[in-house]
Coordinates of N, CA and C and ligand atoms in Angstrom, one line a residue:
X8 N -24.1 -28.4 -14.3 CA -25.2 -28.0 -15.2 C -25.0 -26.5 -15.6
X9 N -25.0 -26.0 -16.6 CA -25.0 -25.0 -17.0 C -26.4 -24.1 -17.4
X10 N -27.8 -24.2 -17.6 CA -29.0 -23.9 -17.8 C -29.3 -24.6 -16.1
X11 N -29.4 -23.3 -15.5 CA -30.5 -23.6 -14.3 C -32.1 -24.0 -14.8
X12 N -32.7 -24.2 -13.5 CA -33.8 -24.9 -13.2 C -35.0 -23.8 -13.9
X13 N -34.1 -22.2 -13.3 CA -35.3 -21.2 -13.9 C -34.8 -20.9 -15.5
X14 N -33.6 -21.1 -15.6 CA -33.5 -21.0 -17.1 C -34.2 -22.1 -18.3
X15 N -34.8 -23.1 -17.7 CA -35.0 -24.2 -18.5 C -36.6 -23.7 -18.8
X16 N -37.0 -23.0 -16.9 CA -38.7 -23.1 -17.4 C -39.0 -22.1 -18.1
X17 N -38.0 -20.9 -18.7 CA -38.2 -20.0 -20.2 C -38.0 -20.0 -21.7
X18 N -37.9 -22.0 -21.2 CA -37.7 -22.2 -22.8 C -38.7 -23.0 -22.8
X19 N -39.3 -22.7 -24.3 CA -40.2 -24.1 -24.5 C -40.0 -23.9 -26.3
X20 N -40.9 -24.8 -27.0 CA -41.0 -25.1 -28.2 C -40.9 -23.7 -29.1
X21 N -41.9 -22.8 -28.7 CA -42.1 -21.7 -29.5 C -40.8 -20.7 -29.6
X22 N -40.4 -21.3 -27.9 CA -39.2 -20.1 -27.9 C -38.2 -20.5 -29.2
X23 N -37.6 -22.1 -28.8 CA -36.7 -22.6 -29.6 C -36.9 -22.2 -31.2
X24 N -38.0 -22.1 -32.0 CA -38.7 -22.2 -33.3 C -38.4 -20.9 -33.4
X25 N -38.5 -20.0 -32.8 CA -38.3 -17.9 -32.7 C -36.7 -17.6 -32.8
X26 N -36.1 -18.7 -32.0 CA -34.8 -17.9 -31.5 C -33.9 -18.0 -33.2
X27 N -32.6 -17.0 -33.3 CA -32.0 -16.4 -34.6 C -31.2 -18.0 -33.9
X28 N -30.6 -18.1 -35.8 CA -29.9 -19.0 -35.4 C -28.6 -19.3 -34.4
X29 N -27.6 -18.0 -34.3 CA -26.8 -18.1 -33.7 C -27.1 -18.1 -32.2
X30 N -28.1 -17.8 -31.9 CA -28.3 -17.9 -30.6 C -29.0 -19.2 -29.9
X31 N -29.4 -20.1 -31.4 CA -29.7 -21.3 -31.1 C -29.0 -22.2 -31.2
X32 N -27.5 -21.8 -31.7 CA -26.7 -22.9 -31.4 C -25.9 -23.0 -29.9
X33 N -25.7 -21.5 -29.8 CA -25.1 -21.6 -28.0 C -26.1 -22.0 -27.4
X34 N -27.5 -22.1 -27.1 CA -28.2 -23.0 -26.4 C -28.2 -24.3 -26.4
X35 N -28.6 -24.8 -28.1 CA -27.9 -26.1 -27.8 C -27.3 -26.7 -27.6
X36 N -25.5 -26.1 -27.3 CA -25.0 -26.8 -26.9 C -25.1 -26.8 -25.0
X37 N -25.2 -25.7 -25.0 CA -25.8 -26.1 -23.6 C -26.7 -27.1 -23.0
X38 N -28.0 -27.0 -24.0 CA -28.7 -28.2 -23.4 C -28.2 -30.0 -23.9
X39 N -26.9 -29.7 -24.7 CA -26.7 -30.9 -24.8 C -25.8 -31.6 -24.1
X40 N -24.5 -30.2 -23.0 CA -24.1 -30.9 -22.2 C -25.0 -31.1 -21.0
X41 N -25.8 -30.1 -20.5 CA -27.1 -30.6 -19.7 C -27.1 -32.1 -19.5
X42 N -27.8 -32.7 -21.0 CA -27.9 -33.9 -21.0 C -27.3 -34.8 -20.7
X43 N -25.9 -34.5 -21.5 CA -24.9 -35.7 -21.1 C -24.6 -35.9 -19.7
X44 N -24.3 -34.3 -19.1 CA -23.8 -34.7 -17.4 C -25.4 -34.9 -16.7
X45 N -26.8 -34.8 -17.4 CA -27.7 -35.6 -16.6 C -28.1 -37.1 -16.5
X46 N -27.4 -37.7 -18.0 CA -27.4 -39.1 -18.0 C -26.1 -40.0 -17.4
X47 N -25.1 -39.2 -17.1 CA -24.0 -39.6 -16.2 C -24.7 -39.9 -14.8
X48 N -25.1 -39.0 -14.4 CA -25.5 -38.9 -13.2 C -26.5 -39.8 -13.0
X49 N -27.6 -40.2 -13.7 CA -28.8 -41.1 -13.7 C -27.6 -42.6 -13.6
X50 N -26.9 -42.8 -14.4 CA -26.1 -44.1 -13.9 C -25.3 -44.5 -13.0
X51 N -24.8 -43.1 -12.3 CA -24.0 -43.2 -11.3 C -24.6 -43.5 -10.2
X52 N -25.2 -44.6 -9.8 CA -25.1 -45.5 -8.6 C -25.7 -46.8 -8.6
X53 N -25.7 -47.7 -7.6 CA -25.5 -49.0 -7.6 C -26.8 -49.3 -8.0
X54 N -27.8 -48.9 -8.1 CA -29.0 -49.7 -8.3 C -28.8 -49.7 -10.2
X55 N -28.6 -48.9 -10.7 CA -28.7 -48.9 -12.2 C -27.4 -49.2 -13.0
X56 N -25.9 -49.3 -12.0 CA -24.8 -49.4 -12.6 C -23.9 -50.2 -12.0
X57 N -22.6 -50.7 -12.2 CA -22.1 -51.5 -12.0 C -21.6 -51.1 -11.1
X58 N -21.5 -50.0 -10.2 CA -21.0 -49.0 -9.2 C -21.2 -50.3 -7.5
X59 N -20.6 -50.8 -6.8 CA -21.1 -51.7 -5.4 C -21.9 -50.2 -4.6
X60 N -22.6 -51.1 -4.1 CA -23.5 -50.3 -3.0 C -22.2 -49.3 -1.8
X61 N -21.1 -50.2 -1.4 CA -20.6 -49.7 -0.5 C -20.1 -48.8 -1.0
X62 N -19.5 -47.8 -2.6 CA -19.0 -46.7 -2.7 C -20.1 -45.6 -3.2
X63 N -21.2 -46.0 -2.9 CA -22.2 -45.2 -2.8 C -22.1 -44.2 -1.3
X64 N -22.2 -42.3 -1.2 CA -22.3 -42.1 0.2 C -23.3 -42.8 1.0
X65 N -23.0 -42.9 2.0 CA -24.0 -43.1 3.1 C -25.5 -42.1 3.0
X66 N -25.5 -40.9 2.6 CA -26.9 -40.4 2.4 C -27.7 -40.5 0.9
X67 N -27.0 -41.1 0.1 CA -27.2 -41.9 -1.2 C -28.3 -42.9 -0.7
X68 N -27.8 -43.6 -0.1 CA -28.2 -44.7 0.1 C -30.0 -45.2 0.5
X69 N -30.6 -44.4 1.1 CA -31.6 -44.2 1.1 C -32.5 -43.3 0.3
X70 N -32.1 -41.6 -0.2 CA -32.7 -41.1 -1.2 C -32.3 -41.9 -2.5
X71 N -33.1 -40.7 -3.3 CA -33.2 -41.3 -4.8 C -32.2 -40.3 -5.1
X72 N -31.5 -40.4 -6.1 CA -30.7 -39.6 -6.6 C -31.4 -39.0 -7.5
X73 N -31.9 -37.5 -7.4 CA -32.8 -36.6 -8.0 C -32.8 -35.6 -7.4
X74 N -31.0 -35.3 -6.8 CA -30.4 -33.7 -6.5 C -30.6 -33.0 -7.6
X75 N -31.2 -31.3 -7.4 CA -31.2 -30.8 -8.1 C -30.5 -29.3 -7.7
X76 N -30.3 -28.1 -8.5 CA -29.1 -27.1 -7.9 C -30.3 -26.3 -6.8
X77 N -31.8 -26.6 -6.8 CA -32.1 -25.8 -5.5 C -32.1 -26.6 -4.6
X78 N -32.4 -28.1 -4.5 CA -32.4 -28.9 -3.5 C -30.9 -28.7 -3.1
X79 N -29.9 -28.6 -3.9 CA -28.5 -28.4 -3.5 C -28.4 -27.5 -2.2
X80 N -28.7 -26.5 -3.3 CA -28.5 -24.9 -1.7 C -29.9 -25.4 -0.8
X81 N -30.6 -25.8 -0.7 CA -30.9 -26.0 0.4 C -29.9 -26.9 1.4
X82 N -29.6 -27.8 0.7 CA -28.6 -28.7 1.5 C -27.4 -28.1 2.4
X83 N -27.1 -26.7 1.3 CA -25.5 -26.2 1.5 C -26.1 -25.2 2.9
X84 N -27.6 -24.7 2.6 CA -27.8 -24.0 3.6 C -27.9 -24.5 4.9
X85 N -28.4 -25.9 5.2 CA -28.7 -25.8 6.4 C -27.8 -26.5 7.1
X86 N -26.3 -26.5 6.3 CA -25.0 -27.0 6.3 C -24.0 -25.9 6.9
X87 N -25.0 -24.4 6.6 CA -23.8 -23.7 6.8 C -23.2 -24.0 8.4
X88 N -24.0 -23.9 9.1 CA -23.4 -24.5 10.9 C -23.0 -25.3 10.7
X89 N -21.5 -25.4 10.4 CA -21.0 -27.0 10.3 C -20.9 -27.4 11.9
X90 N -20.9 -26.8 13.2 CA -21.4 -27.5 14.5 C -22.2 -28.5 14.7
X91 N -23.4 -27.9 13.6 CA -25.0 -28.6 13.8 C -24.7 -29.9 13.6
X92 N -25.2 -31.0 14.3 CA -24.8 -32.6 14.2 C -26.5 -32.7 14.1
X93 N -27.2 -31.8 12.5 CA -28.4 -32.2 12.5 C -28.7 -33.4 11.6
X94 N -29.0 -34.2 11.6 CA -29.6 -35.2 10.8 C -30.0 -34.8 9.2
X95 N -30.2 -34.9 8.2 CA -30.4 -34.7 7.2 C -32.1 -35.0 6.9
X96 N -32.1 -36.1 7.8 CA -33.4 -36.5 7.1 C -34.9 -36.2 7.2
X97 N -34.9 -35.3 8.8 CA -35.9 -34.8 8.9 C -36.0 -33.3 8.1
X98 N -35.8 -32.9 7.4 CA -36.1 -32.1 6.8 C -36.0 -32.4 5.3
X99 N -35.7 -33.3 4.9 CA -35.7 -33.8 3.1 C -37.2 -33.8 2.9
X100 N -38.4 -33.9 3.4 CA -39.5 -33.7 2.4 C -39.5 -31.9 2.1
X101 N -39.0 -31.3 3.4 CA -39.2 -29.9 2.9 C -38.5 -29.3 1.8
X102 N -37.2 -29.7 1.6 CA -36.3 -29.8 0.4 C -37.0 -30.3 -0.5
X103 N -37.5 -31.3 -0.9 CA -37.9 -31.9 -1.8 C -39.4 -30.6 -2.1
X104 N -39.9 -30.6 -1.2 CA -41.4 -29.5 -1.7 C -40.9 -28.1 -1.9
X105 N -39.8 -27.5 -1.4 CA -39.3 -26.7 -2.2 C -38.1 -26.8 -3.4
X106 N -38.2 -28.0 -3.9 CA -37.1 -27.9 -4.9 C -37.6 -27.5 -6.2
X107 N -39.0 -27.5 -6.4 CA -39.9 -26.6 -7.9 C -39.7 -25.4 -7.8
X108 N -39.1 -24.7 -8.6 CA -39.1 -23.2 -8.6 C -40.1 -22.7 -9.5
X109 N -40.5 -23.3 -10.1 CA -41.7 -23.3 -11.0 C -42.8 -23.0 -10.2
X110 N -43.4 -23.4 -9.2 CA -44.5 -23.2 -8.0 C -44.6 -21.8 -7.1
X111 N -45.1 -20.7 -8.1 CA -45.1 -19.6 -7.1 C -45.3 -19.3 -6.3
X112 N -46.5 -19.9 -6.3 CA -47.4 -20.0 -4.7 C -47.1 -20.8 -3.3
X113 N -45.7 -21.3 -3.9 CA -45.2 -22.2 -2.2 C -44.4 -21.2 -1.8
X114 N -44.4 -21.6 -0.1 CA -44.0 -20.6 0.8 C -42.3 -20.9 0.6
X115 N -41.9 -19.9 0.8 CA -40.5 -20.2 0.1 C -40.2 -20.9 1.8
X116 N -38.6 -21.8 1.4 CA -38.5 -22.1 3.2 C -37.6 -20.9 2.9
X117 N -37.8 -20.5 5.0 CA -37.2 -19.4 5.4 C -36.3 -20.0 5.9
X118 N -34.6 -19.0 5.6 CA -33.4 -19.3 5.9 C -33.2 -19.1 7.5
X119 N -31.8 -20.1 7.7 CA -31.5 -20.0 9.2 C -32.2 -21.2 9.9
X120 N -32.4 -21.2 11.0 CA -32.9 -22.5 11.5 C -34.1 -22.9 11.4
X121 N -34.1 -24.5 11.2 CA -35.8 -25.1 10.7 C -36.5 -25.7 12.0
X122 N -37.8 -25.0 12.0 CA -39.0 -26.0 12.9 C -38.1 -27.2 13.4
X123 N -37.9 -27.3 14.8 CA -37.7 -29.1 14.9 C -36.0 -29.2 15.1
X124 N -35.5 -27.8 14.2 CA -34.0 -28.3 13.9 C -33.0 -28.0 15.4
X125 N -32.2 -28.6 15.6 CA -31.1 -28.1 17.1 C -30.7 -27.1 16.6
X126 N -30.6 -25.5 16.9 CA -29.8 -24.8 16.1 C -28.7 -23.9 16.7
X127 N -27.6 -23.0 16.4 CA -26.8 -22.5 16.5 C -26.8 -21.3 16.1
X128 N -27.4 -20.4 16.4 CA -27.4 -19.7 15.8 C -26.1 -18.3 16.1
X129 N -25.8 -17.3 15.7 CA -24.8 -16.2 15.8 C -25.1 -15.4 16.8
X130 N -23.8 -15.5 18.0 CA -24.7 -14.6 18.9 C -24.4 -13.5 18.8
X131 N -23.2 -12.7 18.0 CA -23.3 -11.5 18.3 C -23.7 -11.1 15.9
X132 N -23.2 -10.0 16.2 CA -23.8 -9.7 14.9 C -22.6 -8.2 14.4
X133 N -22.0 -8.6 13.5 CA -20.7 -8.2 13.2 C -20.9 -7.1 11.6
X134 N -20.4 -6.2 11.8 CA -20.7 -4.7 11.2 C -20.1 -5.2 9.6
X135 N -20.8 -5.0 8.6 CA -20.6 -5.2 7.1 C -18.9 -5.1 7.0
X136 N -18.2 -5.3 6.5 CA -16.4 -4.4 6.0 C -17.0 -4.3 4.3
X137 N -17.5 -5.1 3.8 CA -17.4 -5.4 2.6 C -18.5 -5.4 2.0
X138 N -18.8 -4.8 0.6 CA -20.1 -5.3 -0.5 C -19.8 -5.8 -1.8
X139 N -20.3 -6.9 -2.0 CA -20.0 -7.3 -3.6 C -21.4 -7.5 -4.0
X140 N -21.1 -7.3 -5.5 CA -22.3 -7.6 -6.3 C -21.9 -8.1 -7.6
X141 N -23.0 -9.4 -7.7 CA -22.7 -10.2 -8.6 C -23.5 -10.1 -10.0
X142 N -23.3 -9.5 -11.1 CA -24.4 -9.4 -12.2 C -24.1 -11.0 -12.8
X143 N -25.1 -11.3 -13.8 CA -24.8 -11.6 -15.3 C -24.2 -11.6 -16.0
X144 N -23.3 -11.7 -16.8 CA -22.8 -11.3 -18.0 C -23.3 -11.1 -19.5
X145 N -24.2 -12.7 -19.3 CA -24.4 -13.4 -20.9 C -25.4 -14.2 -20.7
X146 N -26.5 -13.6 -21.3 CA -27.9 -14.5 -21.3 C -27.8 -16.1 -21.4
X147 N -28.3 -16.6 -20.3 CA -28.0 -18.0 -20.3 C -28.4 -18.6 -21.7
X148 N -29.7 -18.0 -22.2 CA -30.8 -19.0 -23.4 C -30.5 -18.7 -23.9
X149 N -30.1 -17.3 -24.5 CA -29.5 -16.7 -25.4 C -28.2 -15.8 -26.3
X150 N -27.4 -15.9 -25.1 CA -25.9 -15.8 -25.2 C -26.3 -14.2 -25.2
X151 N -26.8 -13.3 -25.4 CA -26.5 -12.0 -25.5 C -25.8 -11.4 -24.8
X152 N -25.2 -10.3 -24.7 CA -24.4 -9.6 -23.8 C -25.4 -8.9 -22.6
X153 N -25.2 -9.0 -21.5 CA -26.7 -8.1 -20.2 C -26.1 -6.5 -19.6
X154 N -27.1 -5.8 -20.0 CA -26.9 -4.7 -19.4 C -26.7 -5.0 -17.8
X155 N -25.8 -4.2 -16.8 CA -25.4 -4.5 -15.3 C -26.4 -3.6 -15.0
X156 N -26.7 -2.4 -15.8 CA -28.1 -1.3 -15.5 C -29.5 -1.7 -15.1
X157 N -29.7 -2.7 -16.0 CA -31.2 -3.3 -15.9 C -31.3 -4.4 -14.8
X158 N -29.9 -4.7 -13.8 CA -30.2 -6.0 -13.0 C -31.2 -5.5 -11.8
X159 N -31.7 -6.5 -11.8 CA -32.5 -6.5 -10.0 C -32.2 -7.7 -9.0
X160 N -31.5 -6.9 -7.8 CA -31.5 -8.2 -6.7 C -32.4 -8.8 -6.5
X161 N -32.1 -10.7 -6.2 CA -33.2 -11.4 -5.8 C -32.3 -12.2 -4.9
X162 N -30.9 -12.2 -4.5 CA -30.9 -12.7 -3.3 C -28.9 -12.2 -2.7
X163 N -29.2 -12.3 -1.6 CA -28.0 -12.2 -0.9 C -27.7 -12.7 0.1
X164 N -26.5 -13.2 0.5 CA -25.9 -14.0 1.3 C -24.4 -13.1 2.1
X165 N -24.5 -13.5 3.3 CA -22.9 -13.0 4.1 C -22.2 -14.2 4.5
X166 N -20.8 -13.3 4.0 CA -19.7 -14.4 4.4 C -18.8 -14.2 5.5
X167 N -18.6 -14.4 6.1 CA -17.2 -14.0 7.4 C -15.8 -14.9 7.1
X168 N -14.8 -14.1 6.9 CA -13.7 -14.9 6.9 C -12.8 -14.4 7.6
X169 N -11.8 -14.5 7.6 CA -10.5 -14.2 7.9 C -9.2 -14.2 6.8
X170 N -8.3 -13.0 6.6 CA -7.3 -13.1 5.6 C -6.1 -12.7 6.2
X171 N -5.1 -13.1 6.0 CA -3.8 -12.8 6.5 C -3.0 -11.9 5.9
X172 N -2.9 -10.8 6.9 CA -1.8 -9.5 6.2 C -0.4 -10.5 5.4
X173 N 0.3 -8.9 4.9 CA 1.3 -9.2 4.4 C 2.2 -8.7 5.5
X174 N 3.8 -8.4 4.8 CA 4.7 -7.6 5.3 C 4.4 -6.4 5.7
X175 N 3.6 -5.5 4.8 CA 2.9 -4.1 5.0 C 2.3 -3.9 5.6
X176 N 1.4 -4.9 6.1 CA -0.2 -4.7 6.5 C -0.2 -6.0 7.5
X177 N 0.9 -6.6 8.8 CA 0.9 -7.7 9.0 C -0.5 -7.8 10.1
X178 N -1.0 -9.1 10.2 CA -1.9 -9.6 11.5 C -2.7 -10.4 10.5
X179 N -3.9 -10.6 11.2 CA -5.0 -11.2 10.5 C -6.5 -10.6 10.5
X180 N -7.0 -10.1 9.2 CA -8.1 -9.5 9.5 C -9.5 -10.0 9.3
X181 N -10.1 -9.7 9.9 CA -11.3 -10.8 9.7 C -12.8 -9.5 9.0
X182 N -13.2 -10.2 7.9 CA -14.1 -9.3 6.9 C -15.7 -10.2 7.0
X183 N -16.3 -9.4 6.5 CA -17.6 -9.5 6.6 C -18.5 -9.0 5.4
X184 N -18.3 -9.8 4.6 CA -18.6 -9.5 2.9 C -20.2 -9.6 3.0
X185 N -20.9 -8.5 2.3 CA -22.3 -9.0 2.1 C -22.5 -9.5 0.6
X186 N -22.7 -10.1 -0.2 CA -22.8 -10.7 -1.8 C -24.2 -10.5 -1.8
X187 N -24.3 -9.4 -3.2 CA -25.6 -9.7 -3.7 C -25.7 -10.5 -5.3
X188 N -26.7 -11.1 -5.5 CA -26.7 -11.4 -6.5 C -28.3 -10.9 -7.5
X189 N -27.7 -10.7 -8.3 CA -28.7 -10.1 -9.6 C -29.1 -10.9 -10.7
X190 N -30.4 -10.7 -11.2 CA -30.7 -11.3 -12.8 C -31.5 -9.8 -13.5
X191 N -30.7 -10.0 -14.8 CA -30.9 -9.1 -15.8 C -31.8 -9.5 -16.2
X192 N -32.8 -9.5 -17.1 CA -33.4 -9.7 -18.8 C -32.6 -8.9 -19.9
X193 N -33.0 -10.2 -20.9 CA -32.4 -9.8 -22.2 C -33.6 -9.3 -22.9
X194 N -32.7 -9.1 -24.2 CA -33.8 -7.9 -25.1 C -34.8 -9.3 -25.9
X195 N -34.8 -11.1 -25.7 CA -35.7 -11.6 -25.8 C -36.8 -11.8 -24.8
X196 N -36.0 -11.4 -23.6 CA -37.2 -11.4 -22.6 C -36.6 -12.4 -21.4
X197 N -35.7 -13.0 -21.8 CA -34.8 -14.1 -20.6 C -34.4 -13.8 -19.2
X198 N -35.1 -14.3 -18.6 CA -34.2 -13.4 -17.1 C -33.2 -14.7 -16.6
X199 N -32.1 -14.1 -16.7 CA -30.5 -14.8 -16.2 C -30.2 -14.4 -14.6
X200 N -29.9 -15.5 -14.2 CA -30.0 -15.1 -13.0 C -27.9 -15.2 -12.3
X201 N -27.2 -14.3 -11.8 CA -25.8 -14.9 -11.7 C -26.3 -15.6 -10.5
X202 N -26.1 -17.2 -10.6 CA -25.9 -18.0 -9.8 C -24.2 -18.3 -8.7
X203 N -23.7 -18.4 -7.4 CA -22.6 -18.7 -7.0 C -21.8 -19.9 -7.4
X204 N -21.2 -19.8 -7.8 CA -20.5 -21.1 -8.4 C -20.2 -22.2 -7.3
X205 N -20.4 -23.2 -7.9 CA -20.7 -24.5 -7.6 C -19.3 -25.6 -8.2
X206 N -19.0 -26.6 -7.6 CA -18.2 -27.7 -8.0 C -18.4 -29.2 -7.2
X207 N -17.7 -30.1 -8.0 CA -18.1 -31.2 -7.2 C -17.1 -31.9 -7.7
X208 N -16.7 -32.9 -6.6 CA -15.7 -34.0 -6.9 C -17.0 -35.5 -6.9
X209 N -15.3 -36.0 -8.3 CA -16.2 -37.2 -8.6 C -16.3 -38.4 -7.3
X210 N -15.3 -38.4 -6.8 CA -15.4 -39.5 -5.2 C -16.9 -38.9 -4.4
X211 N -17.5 -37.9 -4.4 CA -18.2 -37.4 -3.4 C -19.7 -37.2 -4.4
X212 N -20.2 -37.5 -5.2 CA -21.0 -37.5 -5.5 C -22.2 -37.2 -4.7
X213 N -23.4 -36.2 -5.5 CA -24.2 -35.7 -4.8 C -23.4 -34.3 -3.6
X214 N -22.1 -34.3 -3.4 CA -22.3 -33.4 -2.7 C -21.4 -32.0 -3.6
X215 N -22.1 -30.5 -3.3 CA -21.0 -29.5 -4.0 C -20.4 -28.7 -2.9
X216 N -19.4 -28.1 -3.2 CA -18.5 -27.0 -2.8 C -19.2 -25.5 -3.5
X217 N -19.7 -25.0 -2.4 CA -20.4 -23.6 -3.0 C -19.7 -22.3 -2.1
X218 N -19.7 -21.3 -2.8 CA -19.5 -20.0 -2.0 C -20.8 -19.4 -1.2
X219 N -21.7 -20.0 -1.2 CA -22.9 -19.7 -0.3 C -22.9 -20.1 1.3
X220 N -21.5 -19.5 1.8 CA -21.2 -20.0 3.0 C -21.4 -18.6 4.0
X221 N -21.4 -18.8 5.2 CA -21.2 -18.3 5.9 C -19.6 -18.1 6.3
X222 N -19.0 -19.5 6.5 CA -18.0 -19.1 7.0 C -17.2 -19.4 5.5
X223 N -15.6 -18.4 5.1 CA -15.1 -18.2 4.3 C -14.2 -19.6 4.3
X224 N -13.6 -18.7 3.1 CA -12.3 -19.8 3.0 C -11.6 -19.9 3.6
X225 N -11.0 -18.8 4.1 CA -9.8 -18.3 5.5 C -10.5 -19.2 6.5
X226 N -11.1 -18.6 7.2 CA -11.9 -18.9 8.2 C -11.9 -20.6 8.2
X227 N -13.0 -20.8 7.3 CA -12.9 -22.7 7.7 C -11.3 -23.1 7.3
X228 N -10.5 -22.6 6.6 CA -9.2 -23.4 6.7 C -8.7 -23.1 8.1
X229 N -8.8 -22.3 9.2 CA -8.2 -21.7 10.5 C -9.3 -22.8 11.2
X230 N -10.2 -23.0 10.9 CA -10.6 -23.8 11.6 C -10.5 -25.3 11.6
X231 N -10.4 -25.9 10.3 CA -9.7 -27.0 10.3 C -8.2 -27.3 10.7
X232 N -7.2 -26.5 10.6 CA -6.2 -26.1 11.0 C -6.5 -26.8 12.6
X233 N -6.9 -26.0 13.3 CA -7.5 -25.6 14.4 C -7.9 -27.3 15.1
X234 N -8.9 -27.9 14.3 CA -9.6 -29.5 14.9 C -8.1 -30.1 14.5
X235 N -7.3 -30.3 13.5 CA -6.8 -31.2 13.0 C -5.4 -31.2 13.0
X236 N -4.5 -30.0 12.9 CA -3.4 -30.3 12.8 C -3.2 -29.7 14.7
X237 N -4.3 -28.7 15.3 CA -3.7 -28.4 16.3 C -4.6 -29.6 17.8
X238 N -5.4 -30.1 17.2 CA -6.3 -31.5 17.9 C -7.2 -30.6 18.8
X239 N -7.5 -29.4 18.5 CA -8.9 -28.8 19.5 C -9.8 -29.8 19.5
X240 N -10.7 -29.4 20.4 CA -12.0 -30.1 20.3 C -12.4 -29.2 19.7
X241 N -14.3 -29.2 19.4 CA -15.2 -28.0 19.0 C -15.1 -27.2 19.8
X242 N -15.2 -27.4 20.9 CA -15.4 -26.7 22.3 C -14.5 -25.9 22.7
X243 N -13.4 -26.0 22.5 CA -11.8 -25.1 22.4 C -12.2 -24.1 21.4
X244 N -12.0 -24.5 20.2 CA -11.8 -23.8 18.9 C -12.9 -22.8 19.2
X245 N -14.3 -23.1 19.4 CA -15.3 -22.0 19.8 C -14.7 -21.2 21.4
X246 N -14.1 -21.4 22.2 CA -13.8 -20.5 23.0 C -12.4 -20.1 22.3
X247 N -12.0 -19.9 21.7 CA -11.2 -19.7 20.6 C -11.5 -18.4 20.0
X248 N -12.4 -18.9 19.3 CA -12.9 -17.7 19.1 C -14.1 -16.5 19.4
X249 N -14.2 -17.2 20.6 CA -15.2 -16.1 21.3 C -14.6 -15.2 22.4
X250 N -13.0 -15.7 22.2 CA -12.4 -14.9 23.4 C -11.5 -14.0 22.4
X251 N -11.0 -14.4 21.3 CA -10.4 -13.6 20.8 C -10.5 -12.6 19.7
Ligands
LIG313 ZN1 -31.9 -14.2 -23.9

């Protein structure tokens, strides 16, 4: 999707009717791939398409397919403990009552572990190495170019990974990135927000690959490494790394 959820609810009729033309055709075509990859998705699965029930996932299979990118990061968040062997399902109405971003007045859910949930949480708490910050570049509704001057944070996330020296610099060092992310307004009034990029494979439908992780790329590849080519259990791999 390319127009998020909050970019959509700053457009309406009057806006479209106001905006110059050139800035109404980069919209359009935005909202027209919008469409296409949202009527893709409406047909992709067995009740509406030729698709068999059995290559539908297993959590398909019960919801309705009406993922959206905040119901997403909800999903990815309470994913980040990949330990957690939590169930998905007790907490999908709360996903679902927070997936309006449009609703000011709902309590946002708070990050980290939910009411009810088994959790895991971080027992020790590891000193920043790193800060990134992520602006806007280009008004989603309106293609303009965004001042980096006028942004304001509205959220951030930490990552932990591990990277491997070179020749120069040999061993493995492990960082602690904090990512913020910013939305500008443009000189129509658009507030753009830089979202983390997102992907998805077509076999896995419904689910994405986001950088909204806790653990990095390094890191979960050392740890797959770790379950699979070296056969730890969980239970290894975490004394693994709580000794070393
Ligand atoms: Zn704009």
């Amino acid at each position: 999707m390319q127009l998020s959820n909050q970019d959509l609810s700053q457009i309406d009729e009057d806006e479209l009717l106001n905006l110059p033309e050139e800035e109404l055709r980069y919209l359009s075509i935005k909202l027209l791939n919008d469409l296409k990859e949202a009527r893709e998705r409406l047909s992709q699965n067995s009740r509406n398409s030729s698709r068999p029930p059995s290559s539908e996932a297993p959590w398909d299979k019960a919801a309705t397919d009406n993922t959206n990118d905040q119901e997403q990061t909800e999903i990815d968040k309470s994913a980040e403990t990949e330990d957690t062997v939590t169930p998905p399902s007790p907490s999908k109405k709360d996903q679902q009552q927070s997936a309006d971003p449009n609703n000011e007045h709902q309590e946002p859910r708070k990050p980290g572990k939910q009411p009810g949930a088994q959790g895991f949480g971080r027992t020790q708490k590891l000193a920043i190495t790193h800060y990134q910050d992520h602006y806007p570049e280009i008004c989603a509704c309106c293609h303009q170019t965004l001042e980096p001057r006028h942004a304001i944070a509205y959220a951030a996330y930490e990552t932990i990974n591990v990277e491997w020296g070179d020749v120069e610099h040999p061993g493995i060092l492990v960082t602690h990135t904090k990512h913020t992310l910013y939305e500008v307004v443009c000189a129509n009034g658009h507030i753009t927000r830089k979202e983390v990029s997102r992907s998805s494979h077509a076999q896995l439908p419904g689910i994405s690959r986001t950088e909204w992780r806790l653990v990095g790329p390094g890191l979960a590849a050392m740890i797959v490494c770790l379950a699979y080519r070296m056969r730890l259990s969980r239970e290894r791999i975490q004394e693994f790394y709580m000794t070393g």
